[in-house]
PDB file of C-alpha atoms in Angstrom:
ATOM      1  CA  MET E  15       0.000   0.000   0.000  1.00 90.00           C
ATOM      2  CA  HIS E  16       1.246   3.483  -0.836  1.00 96.00           C
ATOM      3  CA  PRO E  17       2.239   5.259   2.410  1.00 98.00           C
ATOM      4  CA  MET E  18      -0.005   8.223   1.577  1.00 98.00           C
ATOM      5  CA  ILE E  19      -3.078   5.985   1.835  1.00 98.00           C
ATOM      6  CA  ALA E  20      -2.231   4.740   5.322  1.00 98.00           C
ATOM      7  CA  TYR E  21      -1.559   8.298   6.464  1.00 99.00           C
ATOM      8  CA  LEU E  22      -4.821   9.630   5.017  1.00 99.00           C
ATOM      9  CA  ARG E  23      -6.903   6.883   6.604  1.00 99.00           C
ATOM     10  CA  ARG E  24      -5.248   7.404   9.970  1.00 98.00           C
ATOM     11  CA  GLU E  25      -5.900  11.149   9.853  1.00 99.00           C
ATOM     12  CA  LEU E  26      -9.503  10.609   8.757  1.00 99.00           C
ATOM     13  CA  ARG E  27     -10.125   8.353  11.738  1.00 99.00           C
ATOM     14  CA  LYS E  28      -8.612  10.943  14.080  1.00 98.00           C
ATOM     15  CA  ALA E  29     -10.782  13.733  12.646  1.00 98.00           C
ATOM     16  CA  ALA E  30     -14.031  11.726  12.624  1.00 98.00           C
ATOM     17  CA  ASP E  31     -17.112  13.418  14.055  1.00 98.00           C
ATOM     18  CA  PRO E  32     -20.058  11.000  14.489  1.00 97.00           C
ATOM     19  CA  LYS E  33     -22.501  13.867  15.119  1.00 97.00           C
ATOM     20  CA  LYS E  34     -21.753  15.308  11.688  1.00 98.00           C
ATOM     21  CA  ALA E  35     -21.517  11.905  10.048  1.00 98.00           C
ATOM     22  CA  ARG E  36     -25.184  11.029  10.584  1.00 96.00           C
ATOM     23  CA  PRO E  37     -26.715  14.002   8.724  1.00 97.00           C
ATOM     24  CA  MET E  38     -24.054  13.795   5.999  1.00 97.00           C
ATOM     25  CA  ARG E  39     -24.933  10.155   5.392  1.00 96.00           C
ATOM     26  CA  ALA E  40     -28.659  10.904   5.454  1.00 95.00           C
ATOM     27  CA  TYR E  41     -28.235  13.721   2.904  1.00 95.00           C
ATOM     28  CA  MET E  42     -26.552  11.292   0.518  1.00 94.00           C
ATOM     29  CA  LYS E  43     -29.370   8.738   0.962  1.00 91.00           C
ATOM     30  CA  ASN E  44     -27.279   6.415   3.137  1.00 85.00           C
ATOM     31  CA  VAL E  45     -25.173   5.233   0.207  1.00 85.00           C
ATOM     32  CA  GLN E  46     -22.091   4.812   2.410  1.00 96.00           C
ATOM     33  CA  PRO E  47     -20.807   5.532   5.940  1.00 97.00           C
ATOM     34  CA  PHE E  48     -19.239   8.942   6.578  1.00 98.00           C
ATOM     35  CA  TYR E  49     -16.539   9.999   9.003  1.00 98.00           C
ATOM     36  CA  GLY E  50     -18.300  13.348   9.358  1.00 98.00           C
ATOM     37  CA  ILE E  51     -15.439  15.493   8.060  1.00 98.00           C
ATOM     38  CA  PRO E  52     -16.367  18.706   6.179  1.00 98.00           C
ATOM     39  CA  MET E  53     -14.614  19.536   2.919  1.00 98.00           C
ATOM     40  CA  PRO E  54     -12.162  22.168   4.314  1.00 98.00           C
ATOM     41  CA  ALA E  55     -10.919  19.790   7.010  1.00 98.00           C
ATOM     42  CA  ARG E  56     -10.670  16.928   4.526  1.00 98.00           C
ATOM     43  CA  ARG E  57      -8.606  19.022   2.145  1.00 97.00           C
ATOM     44  CA  ASN E  58      -6.343  20.112   4.980  1.00 98.00           C
ATOM     45  CA  ILE E  59      -5.693  16.434   5.660  1.00 99.00           C
ATOM     46  CA  PHE E  60      -4.819  15.898   2.007  1.00 98.00           C
ATOM     47  CA  HIS E  61      -2.501  18.918   1.842  1.00 97.00           C
ATOM     48  CA  SER E  62      -0.712  17.642   4.920  1.00 98.00           C
ATOM     49  CA  ALA E  63      -0.290  14.240   3.250  1.00 98.00           C
ATOM     50  CA  GLN E  64       0.870  15.816   0.012  1.00 97.00           C
ATOM     51  CA  LYS E  65       3.709  17.556   1.859  1.00 97.00           C
ATOM     52  CA  LYS E  66       4.846  14.309   3.472  1.00 97.00           C
ATOM     53  CA  PHE E  67       4.480  11.862   0.594  1.00 97.00           C
ATOM     54  CA  THR E  68       5.104  11.942  -3.136  1.00 95.00           C
ATOM     55  CA  ILE E  69       3.096  10.544  -6.014  1.00 98.00           C
ATOM     56  CA  ALA E  70       5.874  10.417  -8.569  1.00 98.00           C
ATOM     57  CA  THR E  71       4.479   8.304 -11.414  1.00 98.00           C
ATOM     58  CA  TYR E  72       1.211   7.744 -13.214  1.00 98.00           C
ATOM     59  CA  ASP E  73       1.061   4.193 -11.854  1.00 98.00           C
ATOM     60  CA  GLU E  74       1.217   5.550  -8.291  1.00 98.00           C
ATOM     61  CA  TYR E  75      -1.456   8.123  -9.169  1.00 99.00           C
ATOM     62  CA  GLU E  76      -3.815   5.404 -10.406  1.00 99.00           C
ATOM     63  CA  THR E  77      -3.042   3.022  -7.541  1.00 98.00           C
ATOM     64  CA  VAL E  78      -3.725   5.602  -4.830  1.00 99.00           C
ATOM     65  CA  ILE E  79      -6.930   6.797  -6.477  1.00 99.00           C
ATOM     66  CA  LYS E  80      -8.293   3.274  -6.957  1.00 99.00           C
ATOM     67  CA  GLU E  81      -7.475   2.205  -3.408  1.00 99.00           C
ATOM     68  CA  LEU E  82      -9.230   5.229  -1.912  1.00 99.00           C
ATOM     69  CA  TRP E  83     -12.152   4.903  -4.337  1.00 99.00           C
ATOM     70  CA  ARG E  84     -12.748   1.396  -2.988  1.00 98.00           C
ATOM     71  CA  GLY E  85     -12.744   2.712   0.577  1.00 98.00           C
ATOM     72  CA  LYS E  86     -15.449   2.029   3.141  1.00 98.00           C
ATOM     73  CA  PHE E  87     -16.043   5.687   4.033  1.00 98.00           C
ATOM     74  CA  ARG E  88     -17.301   8.392   1.705  1.00 98.00           C
ATOM     75  CA  GLU E  89     -14.516  10.806   2.538  1.00 99.00           C
ATOM     76  CA  GLU E  90     -12.044   8.310   1.053  1.00 99.00           C
ATOM     77  CA  LEU E  91     -13.802   8.635  -2.307  1.00 98.00           C
ATOM     78  CA  TYR E  92     -13.767  12.412  -1.977  1.00 99.00           C
ATOM     79  CA  LEU E  93     -10.018  12.244  -1.334  1.00 99.00           C
ATOM     80  CA  ALA E  94      -9.613  10.102  -4.450  1.00 99.00           C
ATOM     81  CA  VAL E  95     -11.183  12.930  -6.444  1.00 99.00           C
ATOM     82  CA  ASP E  96      -9.059  15.546  -4.641  1.00 98.00           C
ATOM     83  CA  ILE E  97      -5.921  13.619  -5.590  1.00 98.00           C
ATOM     84  CA  ALA E  98      -7.077  13.086  -9.170  1.00 99.00           C
ATOM     85  CA  MET E  99      -7.590  16.833  -9.474  1.00 98.00           C
ATOM     86  CA  TYR E 100      -4.388  17.927  -7.741  1.00 98.00           C
ATOM     87  CA  TYR E 101      -1.789  15.999  -9.761  1.00 98.00           C
ATOM     88  CA  LYS E 102      -2.303  17.742 -13.101  1.00 98.00           C
ATOM     89  CA  THR E 103       0.783  16.114 -14.625  1.00 98.00           C
ATOM     90  CA  PHE E 104      -1.044  12.792 -14.684  1.00 99.00           C
ATOM     91  CA  ARG E 105      -4.328  14.142 -16.054  1.00 98.00           C
ATOM     92  CA  SER E 106      -3.373  12.959 -19.519  1.00 97.00           C
ATOM     93  CA  ASP E 107      -5.055  10.884 -22.216  1.00 98.00           C
ATOM     94  CA  ARG E 108      -3.961   7.772 -20.350  1.00 98.00           C
ATOM     95  CA  ALA E 109      -6.144   8.751 -17.399  1.00 99.00           C
ATOM     96  CA  MET E 110      -9.411   8.583 -19.347  1.00 99.00           C
ATOM     97  CA  ARG E 111      -9.752   4.857 -18.630  1.00 98.00           C
ATOM     98  CA  LEU E 112      -9.244   5.520 -14.928  1.00 99.00           C
ATOM     99  CA  TYR E 113     -11.913   8.226 -14.901  1.00 99.00           C
ATOM    100  CA  GLU E 114     -14.310   5.953 -16.793  1.00 99.00           C
ATOM    101  CA  TRP E 115     -13.687   3.225 -14.202  1.00 99.00           C
ATOM    102  CA  MET E 116     -14.510   5.690 -11.424  1.00 99.00           C
ATOM    103  CA  LEU E 117     -17.720   6.777 -13.131  1.00 99.00           C
ATOM    104  CA  LYS E 118     -18.882   3.226 -13.837  1.00 98.00           C
ATOM    105  CA  SER E 119     -18.527   2.284 -10.188  1.00 98.00           C
ATOM    106  CA  ALA E 120     -20.042   5.506  -8.808  1.00 97.00           C
ATOM    107  CA  ASP E 121     -23.333   5.377  -6.922  1.00 96.00           C
ATOM    108  CA  ASN E 122     -24.388   9.024  -6.607  1.00 96.00           C
ATOM    109  CA  TRP E 123     -23.864  12.486  -8.061  1.00 97.00           C
ATOM    110  CA  ASP E 124     -21.442  13.648  -5.354  1.00 97.00           C
ATOM    111  CA  THR E 125     -18.673  11.373  -6.619  1.00 97.00           C
ATOM    112  CA  VAL E 126     -19.535  11.914 -10.293  1.00 98.00           C
ATOM    113  CA  ASP E 127     -19.847  15.598 -11.059  1.00 98.00           C
ATOM    114  CA  THR E 128     -16.272  16.770 -10.469  1.00 98.00           C
ATOM    115  CA  VAL E 129     -14.922  13.797 -12.402  1.00 99.00           C
ATOM    116  CA  ALA E 130     -17.337  14.657 -15.223  1.00 99.00           C
ATOM    117  CA  SER E 131     -16.931  18.425 -15.426  1.00 99.00           C
ATOM    118  CA  HIS E 132     -13.260  18.822 -14.507  1.00 99.00           C
ATOM    119  CA  LEU E 133     -11.344  15.611 -15.153  1.00 99.00           C
ATOM    120  CA  VAL E 134     -13.191  14.317 -18.214  1.00 99.00           C
ATOM    121  CA  GLY E 135     -14.196  17.770 -19.432  1.00 99.00           C
ATOM    122  CA  ASP E 136     -10.622  19.049 -19.359  1.00 99.00           C
ATOM    123  CA  LEU E 137      -9.336  15.994 -21.234  1.00 99.00           C
ATOM    124  CA  VAL E 138     -11.924  16.575 -23.959  1.00 99.00           C
ATOM    125  CA  LEU E 139     -10.682  20.149 -24.354  1.00 98.00           C
ATOM    126  CA  GLN E 140      -7.075  18.966 -24.486  1.00 97.00           C
ATOM    127  CA  ASN E 141      -7.808  16.323 -27.102  1.00 98.00           C
ATOM    128  CA  ARG E 142     -11.017  16.422 -29.099  1.00 98.00           C
ATOM    129  CA  LYS E 143     -10.664  12.753 -30.012  1.00 98.00           C
ATOM    130  CA  HIS E 144     -12.234  12.054 -26.623  1.00 98.00           C
ATOM    131  CA  GLU E 145     -15.522  13.417 -27.959  1.00 99.00           C
ATOM    132  CA  SER E 146     -15.995   9.973 -29.498  1.00 98.00           C
ATOM    133  CA  ILE E 147     -15.992   8.561 -25.956  1.00 99.00           C
ATOM    134  CA  LEU E 148     -18.692  11.030 -24.916  1.00 99.00           C
ATOM    135  CA  LYS E 149     -20.776   9.895 -27.894  1.00 98.00           C
ATOM    136  CA  LYS E 150     -20.371   6.286 -26.795  1.00 98.00           C
ATOM    137  CA  TRP E 151     -21.397   7.167 -23.256  1.00 99.00           C
ATOM    138  CA  THR E 152     -24.667   8.711 -24.423  1.00 98.00           C
ATOM    139  CA  ARG E 153     -25.747   5.166 -25.312  1.00 97.00           C
ATOM    140  CA  SER E 154     -24.505   3.557 -22.101  1.00 98.00           C
ATOM    141  CA  LYS E 155     -26.841   1.766 -19.705  1.00 98.00           C
ATOM    142  CA  ASN E 156     -24.915   3.455 -16.892  1.00 98.00           C
ATOM    143  CA  LYS E 157     -26.707   6.692 -16.005  1.00 98.00           C
ATOM    144  CA  TRP E 158     -23.551   8.251 -14.567  1.00 99.00           C
ATOM    145  CA  LEU E 159     -21.730   7.842 -17.879  1.00 99.00           C
ATOM    146  CA  ARG E 160     -24.725   9.383 -19.643  1.00 99.00           C
ATOM    147  CA  ARG E 161     -24.737  12.250 -17.137  1.00 99.00           C
ATOM    148  CA  THR E 162     -21.019  12.734 -17.769  1.00 99.00           C
ATOM    149  CA  ALA E 163     -21.611  12.943 -21.524  1.00 99.00           C
ATOM    150  CA  LEU E 164     -23.613  16.077 -20.688  1.00 99.00           C
ATOM    151  CA  LEU E 165     -21.603  17.585 -17.844  1.00 99.00           C
ATOM    152  CA  ALA E 166     -18.250  17.170 -19.595  1.00 99.00           C
ATOM    153  CA  HIS E 167     -19.224  20.340 -21.508  1.00 99.00           C
ATOM    154  CA  LEU E 168     -19.943  22.316 -18.350  1.00 98.00           C
ATOM    155  CA  ARG E 169     -16.776  24.439 -18.264  1.00 98.00           C
ATOM    156  CA  HIS E 170     -16.075  24.739 -21.994  1.00 99.00           C
ATOM    157  CA  LYS E 171     -17.722  28.158 -22.441  1.00 98.00           C
ATOM    158  CA  LYS E 172     -16.837  29.529 -25.913  1.00 98.00           C
ATOM    159  CA  LYS E 173     -15.006  26.313 -26.761  1.00 98.00           C
ATOM    160  CA  THR E 174     -18.181  24.259 -26.360  1.00 98.00           C
ATOM    161  CA  ASN E 175     -18.867  21.904 -29.249  1.00 98.00           C
ATOM    162  CA  ARG E 176     -22.420  23.148 -29.567  1.00 98.00           C
ATOM    163  CA  HIS E 177     -23.450  20.581 -32.141  1.00 98.00           C
ATOM    164  CA  LEU E 178     -22.242  17.682 -30.014  1.00 99.00           C
ATOM    165  CA  LEU E 179     -23.885  19.141 -26.919  1.00 99.00           C
ATOM    166  CA  GLU E 180     -27.242  19.587 -28.634  1.00 98.00           C
ATOM    167  CA  GLU E 181     -26.999  16.124 -30.192  1.00 98.00           C
ATOM    168  CA  THR E 182     -26.324  14.671 -26.740  1.00 99.00           C
ATOM    169  CA  ILE E 183     -29.253  16.506 -25.156  1.00 99.00           C
ATOM    170  CA  LEU E 184     -31.599  15.398 -27.928  1.00 98.00           C
ATOM    171  CA  SER E 185     -30.544  11.771 -27.482  1.00 98.00           C
ATOM    172  CA  MET E 186     -31.509  11.867 -23.787  1.00 98.00           C
ATOM    173  CA  MET E 187     -34.344  14.352 -23.847  1.00 97.00           C
ATOM    174  CA  ASP E 188     -37.109  11.779 -23.469  1.00 96.00           C
ATOM    175  CA  GLU E 189     -35.534  10.023 -20.478  1.00 96.00           C
ATOM    176  CA  ARG E 190     -37.393  10.253 -17.185  1.00 95.00           C
ATOM    177  CA  GLU E 191     -34.282   9.702 -15.086  1.00 98.00           C
ATOM    178  CA  PHE E 192     -34.034  12.622 -12.627  1.00 98.00           C
ATOM    179  CA  PHE E 193     -30.242  12.922 -12.742  1.00 98.00           C
ATOM    180  CA  ILE E 194     -30.274  13.115 -16.540  1.00 98.00           C
ATOM    181  CA  GLN E 195     -33.020  15.741 -16.674  1.00 98.00           C
ATOM    182  CA  LYS E 196     -31.272  17.768 -13.983  1.00 98.00           C
ATOM    183  CA  ALA E 197     -28.019  17.586 -15.961  1.00 99.00           C
ATOM    184  CA  ILE E 198     -29.743  18.705 -19.171  1.00 99.00           C
ATOM    185  CA  GLY E 199     -31.088  21.773 -17.411  1.00 98.00           C
ATOM    186  CA  TRP E 200     -27.770  22.471 -15.716  1.00 98.00           C
ATOM    187  CA  ILE E 201     -25.669  22.300 -18.879  1.00 98.00           C
ATOM    188  CA  LEU E 202     -28.144  24.473 -20.792  1.00 98.00           C
ATOM    189  CA  ARG E 203     -28.154  27.042 -17.983  1.00 97.00           C
ATOM    190  CA  GLN E 204     -24.366  27.072 -17.920  1.00 97.00           C
ATOM    191  CA  TYR E 205     -24.061  27.400 -21.691  1.00 98.00           C
ATOM    192  CA  ALA E 206     -26.554  30.276 -21.567  1.00 96.00           C
ATOM    193  CA  TYR E 207     -23.850  32.369 -19.873  1.00 95.00           C
ATOM    194  CA  THR E 208     -21.931  32.025 -23.149  1.00 97.00           C
ATOM    195  CA  ASN E 209     -24.779  31.989 -25.666  1.00 96.00           C
ATOM    196  CA  SER E 210     -28.075  32.961 -24.071  1.00 94.00           C
ATOM    197  CA  LYS E 211     -29.851  33.441 -27.389  1.00 94.00           C
ATOM    198  CA  ARG E 212     -28.993  29.946 -28.590  1.00 96.00           C
ATOM    199  CA  VAL E 213     -30.193  28.320 -25.381  1.00 96.00           C
ATOM    200  CA  THR E 214     -33.461  30.262 -25.455  1.00 94.00           C
ATOM    201  CA  GLN E 215     -34.039  29.201 -29.060  1.00 96.00           C
ATOM    202  CA  PHE E 216     -33.208  25.582 -28.262  1.00 97.00           C
ATOM    203  CA  VAL E 217     -35.577  25.457 -25.299  1.00 96.00           C
ATOM    204  CA  LYS E 218     -38.346  27.104 -27.296  1.00 96.00           C
ATOM    205  CA  LYS E 219     -37.879  24.734 -30.243  1.00 97.00           C
ATOM    206  CA  HIS E 220     -37.957  21.635 -28.044  1.00 97.00           C
ATOM    207  CA  SER E 221     -40.328  22.876 -25.367  1.00 96.00           C
ATOM    208  CA  GLY E 222     -42.769  20.057 -26.018  1.00 95.00           C
ATOM    209  CA  ARG E 223     -40.153  17.379 -25.317  1.00 96.00           C
ATOM    210  CA  LEU E 224     -38.050  18.965 -22.599  1.00 97.00           C
ATOM    211  CA  SER E 225     -39.177  18.096 -19.100  1.00 96.00           C
ATOM    212  CA  ARG E 226     -40.385  20.815 -16.760  1.00 95.00           C
ATOM    213  CA  LEU E 227     -37.336  20.191 -14.606  1.00 96.00           C
ATOM    214  CA  ALA E 228     -34.924  20.648 -17.520  1.00 96.00           C
ATOM    215  CA  LYS E 229     -36.674  23.820 -18.707  1.00 95.00           C
ATOM    216  CA  ARG E 230     -36.814  25.301 -15.223  1.00 94.00           C
ATOM    217  CA  GLU E 231     -33.121  24.653 -14.663  1.00 93.00           C
ATOM    218  CA  ALA E 232     -32.142  25.879 -18.129  1.00 94.00           C
ATOM    219  CA  LEU E 233     -33.923  29.221 -17.783  1.00 92.00           C
ATOM    220  CA  LYS E 234     -33.336  29.807 -14.081  1.00 86.00           C
ATOM    221  CA  HIS E 235     -31.082  32.827 -14.559  1.00 76.00           C
ATOM    222  CA  GLN E 236     -32.697  34.325 -17.640  1.00 73.00           C
ATOM    223  CA  ASN E 237     -35.325  37.039 -17.619  1.00 48.00           C
ATOM    224  CA  LYS E 238     -37.169  35.555 -20.541  1.00 49.00           C
ATOM    225  CA  ARG E 239     -39.508  32.708 -19.705  1.00 47.00           C
ATOM    226  CA  ILE E 240     -40.813  30.231 -22.208  1.00 44.00           C
ATOM    227  CA  ARG E 241     -44.116  28.520 -21.629  1.00 47.00           C
ATOM    228  CA  SER E 242     -44.830  25.162 -23.085  1.00 43.00           C
TER     229      SER E 242
END
């Protein structure tokens, strides 16, 4: 085991707060036990570990992330994402398989959305060949991969591949899955900061198919309201 993992787990146990753990677990629908450690304290633990231990190779990067991702407590998974984000040197094309593995084994949005919008999204910007992976994910039975096919565009702003984004939304528009509809609304709302007119036109054109949730989320920060 990489020494960073043992250190992180020891520090997590020391910082555990059962009183905070119960509501944190309840908020996430009891998917996994929590130590009850808020994000700032968790990141302080990681920064302390990062000063003591080195992740020097991609293989170490993947090993540490996978070991934490398989952890019993939710904060271990959050640390896996923190580490994946921090070591930018290893966020290369090679890492796409690792991020896909994380997404396939995820069980709720809290461990998906940063992987989708930052890790996968940044790789797509670095190398547009990864757009073919997003297209494949739109047809996946795994809802978190489908959600990622949407949220990978979240931070692209003017570099958004609008045609791919709209194609992806259209392919999932008729789904009733809450996390997909929420993601459709979220990505449209975010893209509206870059191209408000286009989003308004898109929502108006497809108003009959878009769910109320998706439309409400898409137009949340716009003055103009479209009625179906």
